[in-house]
PDB file of C-alpha atoms in Angstrom:
ATOM      1  CA  MET D 199     -20.041 -16.289 -30.490  1.00 45.00           C
ATOM      2  CA  LYS D 200     -17.556 -17.923 -28.130  1.00 54.00           C
ATOM      3  CA  ILE D 201     -14.619 -16.713 -30.213  1.00 54.00           C
ATOM      4  CA  ARG D 202     -15.957 -13.162 -30.246  1.00 51.00           C
ATOM      5  CA  GLY D 203     -16.245 -13.214 -26.428  1.00 47.00           C
ATOM      6  CA  TRP D 204     -12.751 -14.636 -26.112  1.00 42.00           C
ATOM      7  CA  ILE D 205     -11.369 -11.920 -28.406  1.00 47.00           C
ATOM      8  CA  ALA D 206     -13.130  -9.210 -26.394  1.00 44.00           C
ATOM      9  CA  GLY D 207     -11.703 -10.648 -23.163  1.00 46.00           C
ATOM     10  CA  MET D 208      -8.200 -10.782 -24.613  1.00 45.00           C
ATOM     11  CA  ALA D 209      -8.493  -7.209 -25.892  1.00 43.00           C
ATOM     12  CA  PHE D 210      -9.493  -6.076 -22.391  1.00 41.00           C
ATOM     13  CA  ALA D 211      -6.588  -7.964 -20.796  1.00 41.00           C
ATOM     14  CA  LEU D 212      -4.112  -6.596 -23.335  1.00 39.00           C
ATOM     15  CA  SER D 213      -5.352  -3.043 -22.825  1.00 36.00           C
ATOM     16  CA  GLY D 214      -4.485  -3.446 -19.151  1.00 37.00           C
ATOM     17  CA  LEU D 215      -0.993  -4.630 -20.036  1.00 37.00           C
ATOM     18  CA  VAL D 216      -0.450  -1.736 -22.416  1.00 36.00           C
ATOM     19  CA  SER D 217      -1.478   0.758 -19.740  1.00 31.00           C
ATOM     20  CA  GLY D 218       0.864  -1.014 -17.307  1.00 35.00           C
ATOM     21  CA  GLN D 219      -1.845  -2.287 -15.017  1.00 38.00           C
ATOM     22  CA  ALA D 220      -3.948  -5.403 -15.337  1.00 39.00           C
ATOM     23  CA  ALA D 221      -7.295  -5.543 -13.577  1.00 41.00           C
ATOM     24  CA  ASP D 222      -5.898  -7.636 -10.696  1.00 60.00           C
ATOM     25  CA  ASP D 223      -2.558  -5.821 -10.335  1.00 88.00           C
ATOM     26  CA  LYS D 224      -1.629  -5.038  -6.769  1.00 95.00           C
ATOM     27  CA  PRO D 225       1.176  -2.706  -5.697  1.00 97.00           C
ATOM     28  CA  TYR D 226       2.560  -5.514  -3.507  1.00 97.00           C
ATOM     29  CA  ARG D 227       3.434  -9.194  -3.727  1.00 97.00           C
ATOM     30  CA  VAL D 228       2.696 -11.330  -0.688  1.00 97.00           C
ATOM     31  CA  ALA D 229       2.841 -14.998   0.286  1.00 97.00           C
ATOM     32  CA  GLY D 230       1.540 -16.496   3.488  1.00 96.00           C
ATOM     33  CA  GLY D 231       0.413 -13.109   4.788  1.00 96.00           C
ATOM     34  CA  ASN D 232       3.865 -12.084   6.029  1.00 97.00           C
ATOM     35  CA  LYS D 233       6.341 -12.563   3.179  1.00 98.00           C
ATOM     36  CA  VAL D 234       6.395  -9.531   0.884  1.00 98.00           C
ATOM     37  CA  ASP D 235       8.417  -8.093  -1.986  1.00 98.00           C
ATOM     38  CA  LYS D 236      11.406  -5.873  -1.172  1.00 98.00           C
ATOM     39  CA  ALA D 237       9.652  -2.520  -1.824  1.00 98.00           C
ATOM     40  CA  THR D 238       6.716  -3.455   0.412  1.00 98.00           C
ATOM     41  CA  LEU D 239       9.125  -4.618   3.104  1.00 98.00           C
ATOM     42  CA  GLU D 240      10.888  -1.234   2.949  1.00 98.00           C
ATOM     43  CA  GLY D 241       7.491   0.438   3.276  1.00 98.00           C
ATOM     44  CA  TRP D 242       6.809  -1.602   6.413  1.00 98.00           C
ATOM     45  CA  ARG D 243      10.237  -0.683   7.785  1.00 98.00           C
ATOM     46  CA  THR D 244       9.459   2.987   7.115  1.00 98.00           C
ATOM     47  CA  TRP D 245       6.149   2.597   8.960  1.00 97.00           C
ATOM     48  CA  ARG D 246       7.980   1.097  11.927  1.00 97.00           C
ATOM     49  CA  ALA D 247      10.894   3.568  11.928  1.00 97.00           C
ATOM     50  CA  LEU D 248       8.580   6.590  11.948  1.00 96.00           C
ATOM     51  CA  ALA D 249       6.371   5.048  14.672  1.00 95.00           C
ATOM     52  CA  CYS D 250       3.183   5.706  12.699  1.00 96.00           C
ATOM     53  CA  GLU D 251       1.389   3.334  15.069  1.00 96.00           C
ATOM     54  CA  ARG D 252       1.421   6.082  17.706  1.00 96.00           C
ATOM     55  CA  CYS D 253      -1.518   7.677  15.883  1.00 96.00           C
ATOM     56  CA  HIS D 254      -2.830   4.998  13.531  1.00 97.00           C
ATOM     57  CA  GLY D 255      -2.467   1.954  15.805  1.00 96.00           C
ATOM     58  CA  ALA D 256      -0.204  -1.086  15.565  1.00 94.00           C
ATOM     59  CA  ARG D 257      -2.761  -2.817  13.311  1.00 96.00           C
ATOM     60  CA  GLN D 258      -3.496   0.398  11.346  1.00 97.00           C
ATOM     61  CA  GLU D 259      -7.081   0.383  12.647  1.00 96.00           C
ATOM     62  CA  GLY D 260      -6.886   3.912  14.056  1.00 96.00           C
ATOM     63  CA  MET D 261      -6.388   5.620  17.380  1.00 95.00           C
ATOM     64  CA  VAL D 262      -5.891   9.393  17.449  1.00 94.00           C
ATOM     65  CA  GLY D 263      -5.436   9.204  13.673  1.00 95.00           C
ATOM     66  CA  PRO D 264      -7.904   7.470  11.378  1.00 96.00           C
ATOM     67  CA  SER D 265      -7.981   3.806  10.451  1.00 97.00           C
ATOM     68  CA  LEU D 266      -5.677   3.319   7.499  1.00 97.00           C
ATOM     69  CA  ILE D 267      -7.378  -0.004   6.820  1.00 97.00           C
ATOM     70  CA  GLU D 268     -10.525   1.962   5.961  1.00 97.00           C
ATOM     71  CA  SER D 269      -8.747   4.918   4.332  1.00 96.00           C
ATOM     72  CA  LEU D 270      -6.719   2.779   1.921  1.00 96.00           C
ATOM     73  CA  ARG D 271      -9.891   1.119   0.684  1.00 96.00           C
ATOM     74  CA  ARG D 272     -11.031   4.436  -0.805  1.00 96.00           C
ATOM     75  CA  LEU D 273      -7.961   6.646  -1.296  1.00 96.00           C
ATOM     76  CA  SER D 274      -6.110   6.563  -4.587  1.00 97.00           C
ATOM     77  CA  LYS D 275      -2.349   6.216  -4.526  1.00 97.00           C
ATOM     78  CA  ASP D 276      -1.987   9.920  -5.389  1.00 98.00           C
ATOM     79  CA  GLU D 277      -4.360  10.952  -2.596  1.00 97.00           C
ATOM     80  CA  PHE D 278      -2.421   8.782  -0.143  1.00 97.00           C
ATOM     81  CA  LYS D 279       0.892  10.314  -1.227  1.00 98.00           C
ATOM     82  CA  GLY D 280      -0.525  13.826  -0.885  1.00 97.00           C
ATOM     83  CA  SER D 281      -1.746  13.130   2.644  1.00 97.00           C
ATOM     84  CA  VAL D 282       1.571  11.671   3.759  1.00 98.00           C
ATOM     85  CA  LEU D 283       3.896  14.107   2.018  1.00 98.00           C
ATOM     86  CA  LYS D 284       1.897  17.323   2.542  1.00 97.00           C
ATOM     87  CA  GLY D 285       0.216  16.254   5.767  1.00 96.00           C
ATOM     88  CA  ARG D 286      -3.161  17.272   7.086  1.00 95.00           C
ATOM     89  CA  PRO D 287      -2.216  19.883   9.691  1.00 94.00           C
ATOM     90  CA  GLU D 288      -5.862  20.720  10.447  1.00 94.00           C
ATOM     91  CA  LYS D 289      -6.301  17.107  11.583  1.00 92.00           C
ATOM     92  CA  GLY D 290      -2.941  16.786  13.324  1.00 92.00           C
ATOM     93  CA  MET D 291      -1.182  14.846  10.534  1.00 95.00           C
ATOM     94  CA  PRO D 292       2.337  16.229  10.029  1.00 95.00           C
ATOM     95  CA  ASN D 293       3.931  16.451   6.611  1.00 97.00           C
ATOM     96  CA  PHE D 294       6.683  13.982   5.791  1.00 97.00           C
ATOM     97  CA  ASP D 295       7.999  15.494   2.558  1.00 97.00           C
ATOM     98  CA  GLY D 296      11.154  16.466   4.434  1.00 97.00           C
ATOM     99  CA  SER D 297      11.886  12.866   5.444  1.00 97.00           C
ATOM    100  CA  LYS D 298      14.288  11.151   3.069  1.00 97.00           C
ATOM    101  CA  MET D 299      13.157   7.753   4.325  1.00 97.00           C
ATOM    102  CA  VAL D 300       9.529   8.532   3.505  1.00 98.00           C
ATOM    103  CA  THR D 301      10.164  10.135   0.117  1.00 98.00           C
ATOM    104  CA  GLU D 302      12.394   7.232  -0.951  1.00 98.00           C
ATOM    105  CA  ASN D 303       9.914   4.586   0.259  1.00 98.00           C
ATOM    106  CA  ILE D 304       6.513   6.218  -0.340  1.00 98.00           C
ATOM    107  CA  ASP D 305       5.518   3.616  -2.960  1.00 98.00           C
ATOM    108  CA  GLY D 306       6.478   0.787  -0.603  1.00 98.00           C
ATOM    109  CA  LEU D 307       4.611   2.433   2.262  1.00 98.00           C
ATOM    110  CA  TYR D 308       1.531   2.657   0.067  1.00 98.00           C
ATOM    111  CA  ALA D 309       1.980  -0.982  -0.987  1.00 98.00           C
ATOM    112  CA  TYR D 310       2.267  -2.131   2.639  1.00 98.00           C
ATOM    113  CA  LEU D 311      -0.806  -0.236   3.796  1.00 98.00           C
ATOM    114  CA  LYS D 312      -2.809  -1.205   0.701  1.00 98.00           C
ATOM    115  CA  GLY D 313      -1.932  -4.841   1.375  1.00 98.00           C
ATOM    116  CA  ARG D 314      -3.140  -4.440   4.951  1.00 98.00           C
ATOM    117  CA  ALA D 315      -6.372  -2.795   3.763  1.00 97.00           C
ATOM    118  CA  ASP D 316      -6.915  -5.591   1.238  1.00 97.00           C
ATOM    119  CA  GLY D 317      -6.408  -8.187   3.984  1.00 97.00           C
ATOM    120  CA  ALA D 318      -3.511  -9.772   2.076  1.00 97.00           C
ATOM    121  CA  ILE D 319      -0.791  -8.683   4.510  1.00 98.00           C
ATOM    122  CA  GLN D 320      -1.237  -9.699   8.120  1.00 97.00           C
ATOM    123  CA  PRO D 321      -0.263  -7.451  11.037  1.00 95.00           C
ATOM    124  CA  GLY D 322       3.064  -8.099  12.683  1.00 94.00           C
ATOM    125  CA  ARG D 323       6.568  -8.865  11.536  1.00 96.00           C
ATOM    126  CA  LEU D 324       7.279  -9.195   7.815  1.00 97.00           C
ATOM    127  CA  GLU D 325       9.973 -11.019   5.852  1.00 98.00           C
ATOM    128  CA  GLU D 326      11.276 -10.585   2.354  1.00 98.00           C
ATOM    129  CA  LEU D 327       9.691 -12.826  -0.265  1.00 94.00           C
ATOM    130  CA  LYS D 328      12.420 -14.891  -1.927  1.00 89.00           C
TER     131      LYS D 328
END
């Protein structure tokens, strides 16, 4: 019985690898709460450059715009991208599909905000993970 359970567990793990995503895969890598992979760092830099905190708050907990900490706990990556790139004009969210910085760093921006929502990335200054 133990071997059968082990085989089932391995099959599940391998199916995740084949699909490109294991059960515990995260779109970011982080150490110590403030050292992140290069793509996530670029996402954070995009966040800062576009001054997203004006609406979503410096800690992403919401102000005029909603809390991204809460939103990223339920939005899929595709839903997030749609909201950022197409905007939500009825709610005051502009579209950013015309911003080269955003379109080039949308995956990193998602990774940064997902890391914040997961509690893995702390608010404040980030550094590149070496």
